[in-house]
CSV table of C-alpha atoms in Angstrom, one decimal:
chain,number,residue,atom,x,y,z
U,527,UNK,CA,23.1,-0.6,-11.1
U,528,UNK,CA,21.3,-4.0,-10.8
U,529,UNK,CA,17.6,-3.9,-11.2
U,530,UNK,CA,15.2,-6.8,-11.3
U,531,UNK,CA,13.0,-5.0,-13.9
U,532,UNK,CA,15.8,-5.3,-16.5
U,533,UNK,CA,15.0,-7.9,-19.2
U,534,UNK,CA,18.7,-9.0,-19.2
U,535,UNK,CA,18.7,-9.5,-15.5
U,536,UNK,CA,15.4,-11.4,-15.5
U,537,UNK,CA,16.9,-13.7,-18.1
U,538,UNK,CA,20.1,-14.2,-16.1
U,539,UNK,CA,18.2,-14.9,-12.9
U,540,UNK,CA,15.9,-17.4,-14.6
U,541,UNK,CA,18.8,-19.2,-16.2
U,542,UNK,CA,20.7,-19.4,-12.9
U,543,UNK,CA,17.5,-20.7,-11.2
U,544,UNK,CA,17.1,-23.3,-13.9
U,545,UNK,CA,20.7,-24.4,-13.5
U,546,UNK,CA,20.2,-24.5,-9.7
U,547,UNK,CA,17.0,-26.6,-10.1
U,548,UNK,CA,18.8,-28.9,-12.5
U,549,UNK,CA,21.7,-29.4,-10.1
U,550,UNK,CA,19.3,-30.0,-7.2
U,551,UNK,CA,17.5,-32.6,-9.3
U,552,UNK,CA,20.8,-34.4,-10.2
U,553,UNK,CA,22.0,-34.3,-6.6
U,554,UNK,CA,18.6,-35.7,-5.4
U,555,UNK,CA,18.8,-38.5,-7.9
U,556,UNK,CA,22.4,-39.3,-6.9
U,557,UNK,CA,21.5,-39.3,-3.2
U,558,UNK,CA,18.5,-41.5,-3.8
U,559,UNK,CA,20.5,-43.9,-5.9
U,560,UNK,CA,23.3,-43.9,-3.3
U,561,UNK,CA,20.9,-44.7,-0.5
U,562,UNK,CA,19.2,-47.6,-2.5
U,563,UNK,CA,22.6,-49.1,-3.4
U,564,UNK,CA,23.8,-48.9,0.1
U,565,UNK,CA,20.6,-50.4,1.4
U,566,UNK,CA,20.9,-53.3,-1.0
U,567,UNK,CA,24.6,-53.8,-0.2
U,568,UNK,CA,23.8,-53.8,3.6
U,569,UNK,CA,20.9,-56.1,3.0
U,570,UNK,CA,23.1,-58.5,1.0
U,571,UNK,CA,25.8,-58.4,3.7
U,572,UNK,CA,23.3,-59.1,6.5
U,573,UNK,CA,21.8,-62.0,4.6
U,574,UNK,CA,25.3,-63.3,4.0
U,575,UNK,CA,26.0,-63.0,7.7
U,576,UNK,CA,22.7,-64.9,8.5
U,577,UNK,CA,23.8,-67.8,6.3
U,578,UNK,CA,27.3,-67.8,7.8
U,579,UNK,CA,25.9,-67.7,11.4
U,580,UNK,CA,23.5,-70.6,10.7
U,581,UNK,CA,26.3,-72.7,9.2
U,582,UNK,CA,28.6,-71.9,12.1
U,583,UNK,CA,26.2,-71.9,15.1
U,584,UNK,CA,23.2,-73.7,13.9
U,585,UNK,CA,19.7,-72.5,14.8
U,586,UNK,CA,19.8,-69.8,17.5
U,587,UNK,CA,17.3,-67.3,18.9
U,588,UNK,CA,19.8,-64.5,18.1
U,589,UNK,CA,23.2,-64.1,16.3
U,590,UNK,CA,25.8,-61.5,17.0
U,591,UNK,CA,28.5,-60.6,14.5
U,592,UNK,CA,30.8,-57.8,15.5
U,593,UNK,CA,31.0,-55.1,14.8
U,594,UNK,CA,27.4,-53.8,14.8
U,595,UNK,CA,25.5,-56.8,13.2
U,596,UNK,CA,22.8,-58.5,15.2
U,597,UNK,CA,20.2,-61.0,13.8
U,598,UNK,CA,17.1,-62.0,15.7
U,599,UNK,CA,14.7,-64.8,15.2
U,600,UNK,CA,11.3,-63.1,14.8
U,601,UNK,CA,9.8,-64.6,18.0
U,602,UNK,CA,12.8,-63.4,20.1
U,603,UNK,CA,13.2,-59.9,18.5
U,604,UNK,CA,12.5,-56.7,20.4
U,605,UNK,CA,8.8,-55.8,20.3
U,606,UNK,CA,9.4,-52.3,18.8
U,607,UNK,CA,11.2,-53.9,15.9
U,608,UNK,CA,8.6,-56.5,15.3
U,609,UNK,CA,5.9,-53.8,15.1
U,610,UNK,CA,7.5,-51.9,12.3
U,611,UNK,CA,10.0,-54.2,10.4
U,612,UNK,CA,9.2,-55.3,6.8
U,613,UNK,CA,11.2,-56.4,3.8
U,614,UNK,CA,12.6,-52.9,3.1
U,615,UNK,CA,15.7,-51.7,4.9
U,616,UNK,CA,14.5,-49.1,7.4
U,617,UNK,CA,16.3,-46.7,9.8
U,618,UNK,CA,15.6,-45.5,13.3
U,619,UNK,CA,17.5,-43.4,15.8
U,620,UNK,CA,18.8,-45.1,18.9
U,621,UNK,CA,21.0,-44.3,21.9
U,622,UNK,CA,24.1,-46.5,22.5
U,623,UNK,CA,26.0,-46.8,25.7
U,624,UNK,CA,29.8,-46.9,25.2
U,625,UNK,CA,33.0,-45.9,27.0
U,626,UNK,CA,32.5,-42.3,26.1
U,627,UNK,CA,28.9,-42.2,27.3
U,628,UNK,CA,25.6,-42.2,25.5
U,629,UNK,CA,25.8,-41.7,21.8
U,630,UNK,CA,23.0,-41.0,19.3
U,631,UNK,CA,23.2,-43.1,16.1
U,632,UNK,CA,21.0,-44.9,13.5
U,633,UNK,CA,19.9,-48.5,13.5
U,634,UNK,CA,19.3,-50.1,10.1
U,635,UNK,CA,16.9,-53.2,10.1
U,636,UNK,CA,14.6,-55.2,8.0
U,637,UNK,CA,12.6,-58.5,8.2
U,638,UNK,CA,13.5,-61.6,6.2
U,639,UNK,CA,11.5,-64.8,5.6
U,640,UNK,CA,13.6,-67.9,5.2
U,641,UNK,CA,11.6,-71.1,4.5
U,642,UNK,CA,9.1,-71.1,7.4
U,643,UNK,CA,11.3,-69.1,9.7
U,644,UNK,CA,11.2,-65.2,9.9
U,645,UNK,CA,14.2,-63.1,11.0
U,646,UNK,CA,14.9,-59.5,11.8
U,647,UNK,CA,18.4,-58.4,10.7
U,648,UNK,CA,19.9,-55.2,12.2
U,649,UNK,CA,23.0,-53.1,11.6
U,650,UNK,CA,24.2,-50.3,13.9
U,651,UNK,CA,25.5,-47.4,12.0
U,652,UNK,CA,29.0,-46.1,13.0
U,653,UNK,CA,30.5,-49.6,13.2
U,654,UNK,CA,32.7,-51.0,10.4
U,655,UNK,CA,31.4,-54.1,8.8
U,656,UNK,CA,33.6,-57.2,8.5
U,657,UNK,CA,34.8,-57.1,4.9
U,658,UNK,CA,36.7,-60.3,4.5
U,659,UNK,CA,33.8,-62.0,2.7
U,660,UNK,CA,32.1,-58.9,1.3
U,661,UNK,CA,34.7,-56.5,-0.2
U,662,UNK,CA,32.2,-54.9,-2.6
U,663,UNK,CA,30.8,-52.8,0.3
U,664,UNK,CA,34.2,-51.4,1.1
U,665,UNK,CA,34.7,-50.5,-2.6
U,666,UNK,CA,31.3,-48.8,-2.6
U,667,UNK,CA,32.2,-46.7,0.5
U,668,UNK,CA,35.3,-45.5,-1.3
U,669,UNK,CA,33.5,-44.8,-4.6
U,670,UNK,CA,30.7,-43.0,-2.6
U,671,UNK,CA,33.3,-40.4,-1.3
U,672,UNK,CA,34.8,-40.0,-4.7
U,673,UNK,CA,31.4,-39.4,-6.4
U,674,UNK,CA,30.3,-37.0,-3.6
U,675,UNK,CA,33.4,-34.8,-4.1
U,676,UNK,CA,33.0,-35.0,-7.9
U,677,UNK,CA,29.3,-34.0,-7.6
U,678,UNK,CA,30.2,-31.0,-5.5
U,679,UNK,CA,32.7,-29.8,-8.0
U,680,UNK,CA,30.2,-30.4,-10.9
U,681,UNK,CA,27.5,-28.3,-9.2
U,682,UNK,CA,29.9,-25.4,-8.6
U,683,UNK,CA,31.2,-25.6,-12.2
U,684,UNK,CA,27.7,-25.8,-13.5
U,685,UNK,CA,26.6,-22.7,-11.7
U,686,UNK,CA,29.7,-20.8,-12.8
U,687,UNK,CA,29.2,-21.9,-16.4
U,688,UNK,CA,25.5,-21.0,-16.2
U,689,UNK,CA,26.3,-17.5,-14.9
U,690,UNK,CA,28.8,-16.9,-17.6
U,691,UNK,CA,26.6,-18.3,-20.4
U,692,UNK,CA,23.6,-16.3,-19.1
U,693,UNK,CA,25.6,-13.1,-19.1
U,694,UNK,CA,26.9,-13.6,-22.7
U,695,UNK,CA,23.6,-14.9,-24.1
U,696,UNK,CA,21.5,-12.1,-22.4
U,697,UNK,CA,23.7,-9.5,-24.2
U,698,UNK,CA,22.9,-11.1,-27.5
U,699,UNK,CA,19.2,-11.4,-26.7
U,700,UNK,CA,18.8,-7.7,-25.7
U,701,UNK,CA,21.0,-6.4,-28.5
U,702,UNK,CA,18.1,-6.2,-31.0
U,703,UNK,CA,16.1,-4.2,-28.4
U,704,UNK,CA,19.1,-1.8,-28.0
U,705,UNK,CA,19.3,-1.5,-31.8
U,706,UNK,CA,15.6,-0.7,-31.9
U,707,UNK,CA,16.1,1.9,-29.1
U,708,UNK,CA,18.9,3.5,-30.9
U,709,UNK,CA,17.0,3.5,-34.2
U,710,UNK,CA,14.0,5.2,-32.5
U,711,UNK,CA,16.2,7.8,-30.9
U,712,UNK,CA,18.2,8.6,-34.1
U,713,UNK,CA,16.3,8.8,-37.3
U,714,UNK,CA,13.5,7.2,-39.3
U,715,UNK,CA,15.8,5.5,-41.8
U,716,UNK,CA,17.5,3.3,-39.2
U,717,UNK,CA,14.0,2.2,-37.8
U,718,UNK,CA,12.9,1.4,-41.4
U,719,UNK,CA,15.8,-1.0,-41.7
U,720,UNK,CA,14.6,-3.0,-38.7
U,721,UNK,CA,11.0,-3.3,-40.0
U,722,UNK,CA,12.0,-6.0,-42.4
U,723,UNK,CA,13.2,-8.3,-39.7
U,724,UNK,CA,11.0,-11.4,-39.2
U,725,UNK,CA,11.6,-11.5,-35.5
U,726,UNK,CA,9.6,-10.0,-32.6
U,727,UNK,CA,11.9,-6.9,-32.9
U,728,UNK,CA,10.7,-6.5,-36.5
U,729,UNK,CA,7.1,-6.7,-35.4
U,730,UNK,CA,7.7,-4.0,-32.7
U,731,UNK,CA,9.7,-1.9,-35.2
U,732,UNK,CA,6.8,-2.0,-37.7
U,733,UNK,CA,4.3,-1.0,-34.9
U,734,UNK,CA,6.5,1.9,-33.8
U,735,UNK,CA,7.1,3.0,-37.4
U,736,UNK,CA,3.4,3.0,-38.1
U,737,UNK,CA,2.7,4.9,-34.9
U,738,UNK,CA,5.4,7.5,-35.8
U,739,UNK,CA,3.9,7.9,-39.2
U,740,UNK,CA,0.5,8.6,-37.7
U,741,UNK,CA,2.0,11.1,-35.3
U,742,UNK,CA,3.9,12.8,-38.1
U,743,UNK,CA,0.7,13.2,-40.1
U,744,UNK,CA,-1.2,14.5,-37.0
U,745,UNK,CA,1.5,17.0,-36.2
U,746,UNK,CA,1.7,18.1,-39.8
U,747,UNK,CA,-2.1,18.7,-39.8
U,748,UNK,CA,-1.9,20.6,-36.5
U,749,UNK,CA,0.9,22.8,-37.8
U,750,UNK,CA,-0.9,23.5,-41.0
U,751,UNK,CA,-4.1,24.3,-39.1
U,752,UNK,CA,-2.3,26.6,-36.7
U,753,UNK,CA,-0.6,28.4,-39.5
U,754,UNK,CA,-3.8,28.7,-41.5
U,755,UNK,CA,-5.8,30.0,-38.5
U,756,UNK,CA,-3.0,32.5,-37.7
U,757,UNK,CA,-2.9,33.7,-41.3
U,758,UNK,CA,-6.7,33.9,-41.7
U,759,UNK,CA,-7.2,35.6,-38.4
U,760,UNK,CA,-4.4,38.2,-38.6
U,761,UNK,CA,-5.8,39.8,-41.7
U,762,UNK,CA,-9.3,40.6,-40.3
U,763,UNK,CA,-7.7,41.6,-36.9
U,764,UNK,CA,-5.4,44.0,-38.7
U,765,UNK,CA,-8.4,45.5,-40.5
U,766,UNK,CA,-10.4,45.7,-37.3
U,767,UNK,CA,-7.5,47.5,-35.5
U,768,UNK,CA,-7.0,49.9,-38.4
U,769,UNK,CA,-10.7,50.7,-38.6
U,770,UNK,CA,-11.1,51.1,-34.9
U,771,UNK,CA,-8.2,53.6,-34.8
U,772,UNK,CA,-9.7,55.6,-37.6
U,773,UNK,CA,-13.1,55.5,-35.9
U,774,UNK,CA,-11.6,56.6,-32.6
U,775,UNK,CA,-9.9,59.6,-34.2
U,776,UNK,CA,-13.2,60.7,-35.8
U,777,UNK,CA,-15.0,60.4,-32.5
U,778,UNK,CA,-12.7,62.4,-30.3
U,779,UNK,CA,-15.6,64.8,-29.4
U,780,UNK,CA,-17.8,61.8,-28.4
U,781,UNK,CA,-16.1,60.4,-25.3
U,782,UNK,CA,-18.5,57.5,-24.8
U,783,UNK,CA,-18.3,56.4,-28.4
U,784,UNK,CA,-14.6,56.9,-28.5
U,785,UNK,CA,-14.2,54.6,-25.5
U,786,UNK,CA,-16.0,51.8,-27.4
U,787,UNK,CA,-13.8,52.3,-30.4
U,788,UNK,CA,-10.7,52.1,-28.2
U,789,UNK,CA,-12.1,49.0,-26.6
U,790,UNK,CA,-12.5,47.4,-30.0
U,791,UNK,CA,-8.9,48.3,-30.9
U,792,UNK,CA,-7.5,47.0,-27.6
U,793,UNK,CA,-9.4,43.7,-27.8
U,794,UNK,CA,-8.2,43.2,-31.4
U,795,UNK,CA,-4.6,43.7,-30.3
U,796,UNK,CA,-5.1,41.3,-27.3
U,797,UNK,CA,-6.5,38.7,-29.7
U,798,UNK,CA,-3.5,39.1,-32.0
U,799,UNK,CA,-1.2,38.7,-29.0
U,800,UNK,CA,-3.0,35.5,-27.9
U,801,UNK,CA,-2.6,34.1,-31.4
U,802,UNK,CA,1.1,34.8,-31.3
U,803,UNK,CA,1.4,33.1,-27.9
U,804,UNK,CA,-0.6,30.0,-29.1
U,805,UNK,CA,1.7,29.8,-32.1
U,806,UNK,CA,4.7,29.9,-29.8
U,807,UNK,CA,3.2,27.0,-27.8
U,808,UNK,CA,2.9,25.0,-31.0
U,809,UNK,CA,6.7,25.2,-31.5
U,810,UNK,CA,9.3,23.0,-29.7
U,811,UNK,CA,10.7,24.8,-26.6
U,812,UNK,CA,14.3,24.5,-27.8
U,813,UNK,CA,13.3,26.4,-31.0
U,814,UNK,CA,12.2,29.5,-29.0
U,815,UNK,CA,14.4,32.4,-28.2
U,816,UNK,CA,14.1,33.6,-24.6
U,817,UNK,CA,14.9,37.4,-24.4
U,818,UNK,CA,15.3,39.1,-21.0
U,819,UNK,CA,11.8,40.2,-20.1
U,820,UNK,CA,10.7,42.5,-17.2
U,821,UNK,CA,8.3,40.6,-15.0
U,822,UNK,CA,7.2,43.8,-13.3
U,823,UNK,CA,6.2,45.4,-16.6
U,824,UNK,CA,4.2,42.4,-17.7
U,825,UNK,CA,2.4,42.2,-14.3
U,826,UNK,CA,1.6,46.0,-14.4
U,827,UNK,CA,0.3,45.8,-17.9
U,828,UNK,CA,-1.9,42.9,-17.1
U,829,UNK,CA,-3.3,44.4,-14.0
U,830,UNK,CA,-4.1,47.6,-15.9
U,831,UNK,CA,-5.6,45.7,-18.8
U,832,UNK,CA,-7.9,43.7,-16.5
U,833,UNK,CA,-8.9,46.4,-14.0
U,834,UNK,CA,-12.3,46.7,-15.8
U,835,UNK,CA,-13.3,43.4,-14.1
U,836,UNK,CA,-13.2,45.2,-10.7
U,837,UNK,CA,-15.2,48.3,-11.6
U,838,UNK,CA,-18.3,47.2,-9.7
U,839,UNK,CA,-16.6,45.3,-6.9
U,840,UNK,CA,-15.1,46.5,-3.6
U,841,UNK,CA,-11.8,44.8,-4.5
U,842,UNK,CA,-8.4,46.5,-4.5
U,843,UNK,CA,-5.2,45.2,-6.3
U,844,UNK,CA,-1.6,46.0,-5.7
U,845,UNK,CA,1.8,44.8,-7.0
U,846,UNK,CA,4.5,44.1,-4.5
U,847,UNK,CA,8.1,44.0,-5.7
U,848,UNK,CA,11.4,45.2,-4.2
U,849,UNK,CA,13.0,45.7,-7.6
U,850,UNK,CA,12.6,45.1,-11.3
U,851,UNK,CA,12.9,41.3,-11.8
U,852,UNK,CA,14.0,39.9,-15.2
U,853,UNK,CA,13.3,36.4,-16.6
U,854,UNK,CA,14.5,34.9,-19.8
U,855,UNK,CA,11.2,34.1,-21.4
U,856,UNK,CA,9.0,35.0,-24.4
U,857,UNK,CA,7.0,38.0,-23.2
U,858,UNK,CA,3.9,36.7,-25.1
U,859,UNK,CA,3.9,33.4,-23.0
U,860,UNK,CA,4.5,35.2,-19.7
U,861,UNK,CA,1.8,37.7,-20.5
U,862,UNK,CA,-0.8,34.9,-21.2
U,863,UNK,CA,0.1,32.9,-18.1
U,864,UNK,CA,0.2,35.8,-15.7
U,865,UNK,CA,-2.8,37.4,-17.3
U,866,UNK,CA,-4.9,34.2,-16.8
U,867,UNK,CA,-4.0,34.0,-13.1
U,868,UNK,CA,-4.8,37.7,-12.5
U,869,UNK,CA,-8.1,37.4,-14.5
U,870,UNK,CA,-9.2,34.4,-12.4
U,871,UNK,CA,-8.3,36.3,-9.2
U,872,UNK,CA,-10.4,39.3,-10.3
U,873,UNK,CA,-13.3,37.2,-11.5
U,874,UNK,CA,-13.5,34.9,-8.4
U,875,UNK,CA,-13.0,37.7,-5.8
U,876,UNK,CA,-16.1,39.7,-4.8
U,877,UNK,CA,-14.6,41.5,-1.8
U,878,UNK,CA,-11.1,42.1,-0.4
U,879,UNK,CA,-7.9,42.4,-2.4
U,880,UNK,CA,-5.7,40.8,-4.9
U,881,UNK,CA,-1.9,41.0,-4.4
U,882,UNK,CA,0.7,40.2,-7.1
U,883,UNK,CA,4.0,39.6,-5.4
U,884,UNK,CA,7.3,39.3,-7.4
U,885,UNK,CA,10.6,38.1,-6.0
U,886,UNK,CA,13.8,36.4,-7.1
U,887,UNK,CA,12.3,33.0,-7.5
U,888,UNK,CA,8.6,33.2,-8.0
U,889,UNK,CA,5.5,35.3,-8.9
U,890,UNK,CA,2.5,34.8,-6.7
U,891,UNK,CA,-1.1,35.9,-7.2
U,892,UNK,CA,-3.1,36.0,-3.9
U,893,UNK,CA,-6.8,36.7,-3.7
U,894,UNK,CA,-9.5,36.7,-1.0
U,895,UNK,CA,-12.1,35.1,-3.3
U,896,UNK,CA,-14.1,32.0,-3.3
U,897,UNK,CA,-11.2,29.6,-2.9
U,898,UNK,CA,-11.2,26.1,-4.5
U,899,UNK,CA,-13.2,23.3,-3.0
U,900,UNK,CA,-11.3,20.1,-2.1
U,901,UNK,CA,-13.5,18.1,-4.5
U,902,UNK,CA,-12.2,20.1,-7.5
U,903,UNK,CA,-8.5,19.8,-6.7
U,904,UNK,CA,-7.9,16.7,-8.9
U,905,UNK,CA,-9.5,18.6,-11.8
U,906,UNK,CA,-7.8,21.9,-11.1
U,907,UNK,CA,-5.8,22.0,-14.4
U,908,UNK,CA,-8.3,20.0,-16.5
U,909,UNK,CA,-9.8,21.7,-19.6
U,910,UNK,CA,-13.4,23.1,-19.3
U,911,UNK,CA,-13.6,22.6,-15.6
U,912,UNK,CA,-15.2,25.7,-13.9
U,913,UNK,CA,-15.7,26.7,-10.3
U,914,UNK,CA,-19.2,27.1,-8.8
U,915,UNK,CA,-20.1,30.0,-6.6
U,916,UNK,CA,-20.6,28.5,-3.2
U,917,UNK,CA,-23.2,31.1,-2.3
U,918,UNK,CA,-25.5,30.7,-5.4
U,919,UNK,CA,-24.3,27.3,-6.8
U,920,UNK,CA,-24.0,29.1,-10.2
U,921,UNK,CA,-21.0,28.8,-12.3
U,922,UNK,CA,-18.8,31.9,-12.5
U,923,UNK,CA,-18.4,33.3,-15.9
U,924,UNK,CA,-15.5,31.7,-17.9
U,925,UNK,CA,-14.5,28.9,-20.3
U,926,UNK,CA,-12.6,26.7,-17.9
U,927,UNK,CA,-9.5,26.9,-20.0
U,928,UNK,CA,-7.4,29.5,-18.1
U,929,UNK,CA,-5.5,27.2,-15.7
U,930,UNK,CA,-5.2,24.5,-18.3
U,931,UNK,CA,-3.4,27.0,-20.6
U,932,UNK,CA,-1.2,28.3,-17.7
U,933,UNK,CA,-0.1,24.8,-16.8
U,934,UNK,CA,0.7,24.1,-20.5
U,935,UNK,CA,2.8,27.2,-20.7
U,936,UNK,CA,4.6,26.3,-17.5
U,937,UNK,CA,5.4,22.9,-18.9
U,938,UNK,CA,6.6,24.5,-22.1
U,939,UNK,CA,8.9,26.9,-20.3
U,940,UNK,CA,10.1,24.2,-17.8
U,941,UNK,CA,8.7,26.4,-15.0
U,942,UNK,CA,6.4,25.2,-12.1
U,943,UNK,CA,2.9,26.2,-11.1
U,944,UNK,CA,1.8,25.6,-7.5
U,945,UNK,CA,-1.5,26.3,-5.7
U,946,UNK,CA,-2.3,26.6,-2.0
U,947,UNK,CA,-5.4,27.7,0.0
U,948,UNK,CA,-5.2,30.8,2.1
U,949,UNK,CA,-5.9,30.4,5.8
U,950,UNK,CA,-8.4,33.4,5.7
U,951,UNK,CA,-10.0,32.3,2.4
U,952,UNK,CA,-9.1,32.5,-1.2
U,953,UNK,CA,-6.2,31.0,-3.2
U,954,UNK,CA,-2.6,31.7,-3.9
U,955,UNK,CA,-1.0,30.6,-7.2
U,956,UNK,CA,2.7,30.7,-7.5
U,957,UNK,CA,4.8,30.6,-10.7
U,958,UNK,CA,8.3,29.4,-9.9
U,959,UNK,CA,10.6,30.6,-12.6
U,960,UNK,CA,13.9,30.2,-10.8
U,961,UNK,CA,15.1,26.6,-11.1
U,962,UNK,CA,17.4,27.0,-8.0
U,963,UNK,CA,14.3,26.9,-5.8
U,964,UNK,CA,14.8,24.8,-2.7
């Protein structure tokens, strides 16, 4: 597919334009030289005819030499010629009456000073000059046709050669770039081989190699940090969960205290799951296994887990699904994504209901809450951006990371997150997990 953005095509077009400009220059020079030579030959022929006419007829007001040559003494010349004639052969369009009617042609003329007398010599184009005493003009006319044909052939061949040469040379020019592309796509060793080149490709290869080295160091630090954080947090979380379970078993007769102990244990387990999900996000998508996971089960667990957010609100929640839907996904990631959407719906809804709908292509979370102002739409998935309560202008509790994390998970799983405002207020977030969506 031809594209003007390609470096090779830009080079080919520029080379053809250069060849075309060069051919145009040579053609212009040829035409100018041809015109000047023809003018000088015509001028020489007319001056020769003036001399012959003077020797033959003596001094006359005008001389006529067929075909097409007429010489005027300046005082008897037409006024329009006297007004513009000078020592250079000029040309003007005239109408000639002949047997076939009126014909448009060109009249060549110039002024000539001979001793104290001035003449205007004219030649009507389209008439053959008498060549007995001036054969060089006839030879020039023949050579003119030959050179014109040769020039046409030269221009065509030049453009063809330019096209062929530009095609072959452009392939050689972009070959180092293709080698660089292949080296970047394959392995580090091939790229290192190009860094020693003294050309621009070597400079670019060194810059890419240095950038890759910095990225490798950054990713290594991030992986070490993620692993260290996971290791350091799991140990105290395990201790907290174990201690809370022991505490809950000893407080069975104290329902209120037992509830707090269970809450500590549940929160510790949720934190451990969050750490597991974040570790999964730090790995490449192709390295993750995607077991069949029940979407309905995840949704029910998350609604149950987050119901405490609705304890003091006149808000109901229900899950709508015709059957149990399965998706090939890591349950930790789906739990975090769906949980964040449900949590936001619970937090931003003060009255009405929250509906979680599951079907064969998407999961939707619909609420009747505050909705999202138009001004915040460009920042919807930005980190640390939080929604203000339109009634109090106060920020609703939260970190502003929920939707950013959900969007990151969607990208990681190659799913799609969509948002739309509800006509009656509130928002609807849809997770499209089926890639066959129209």
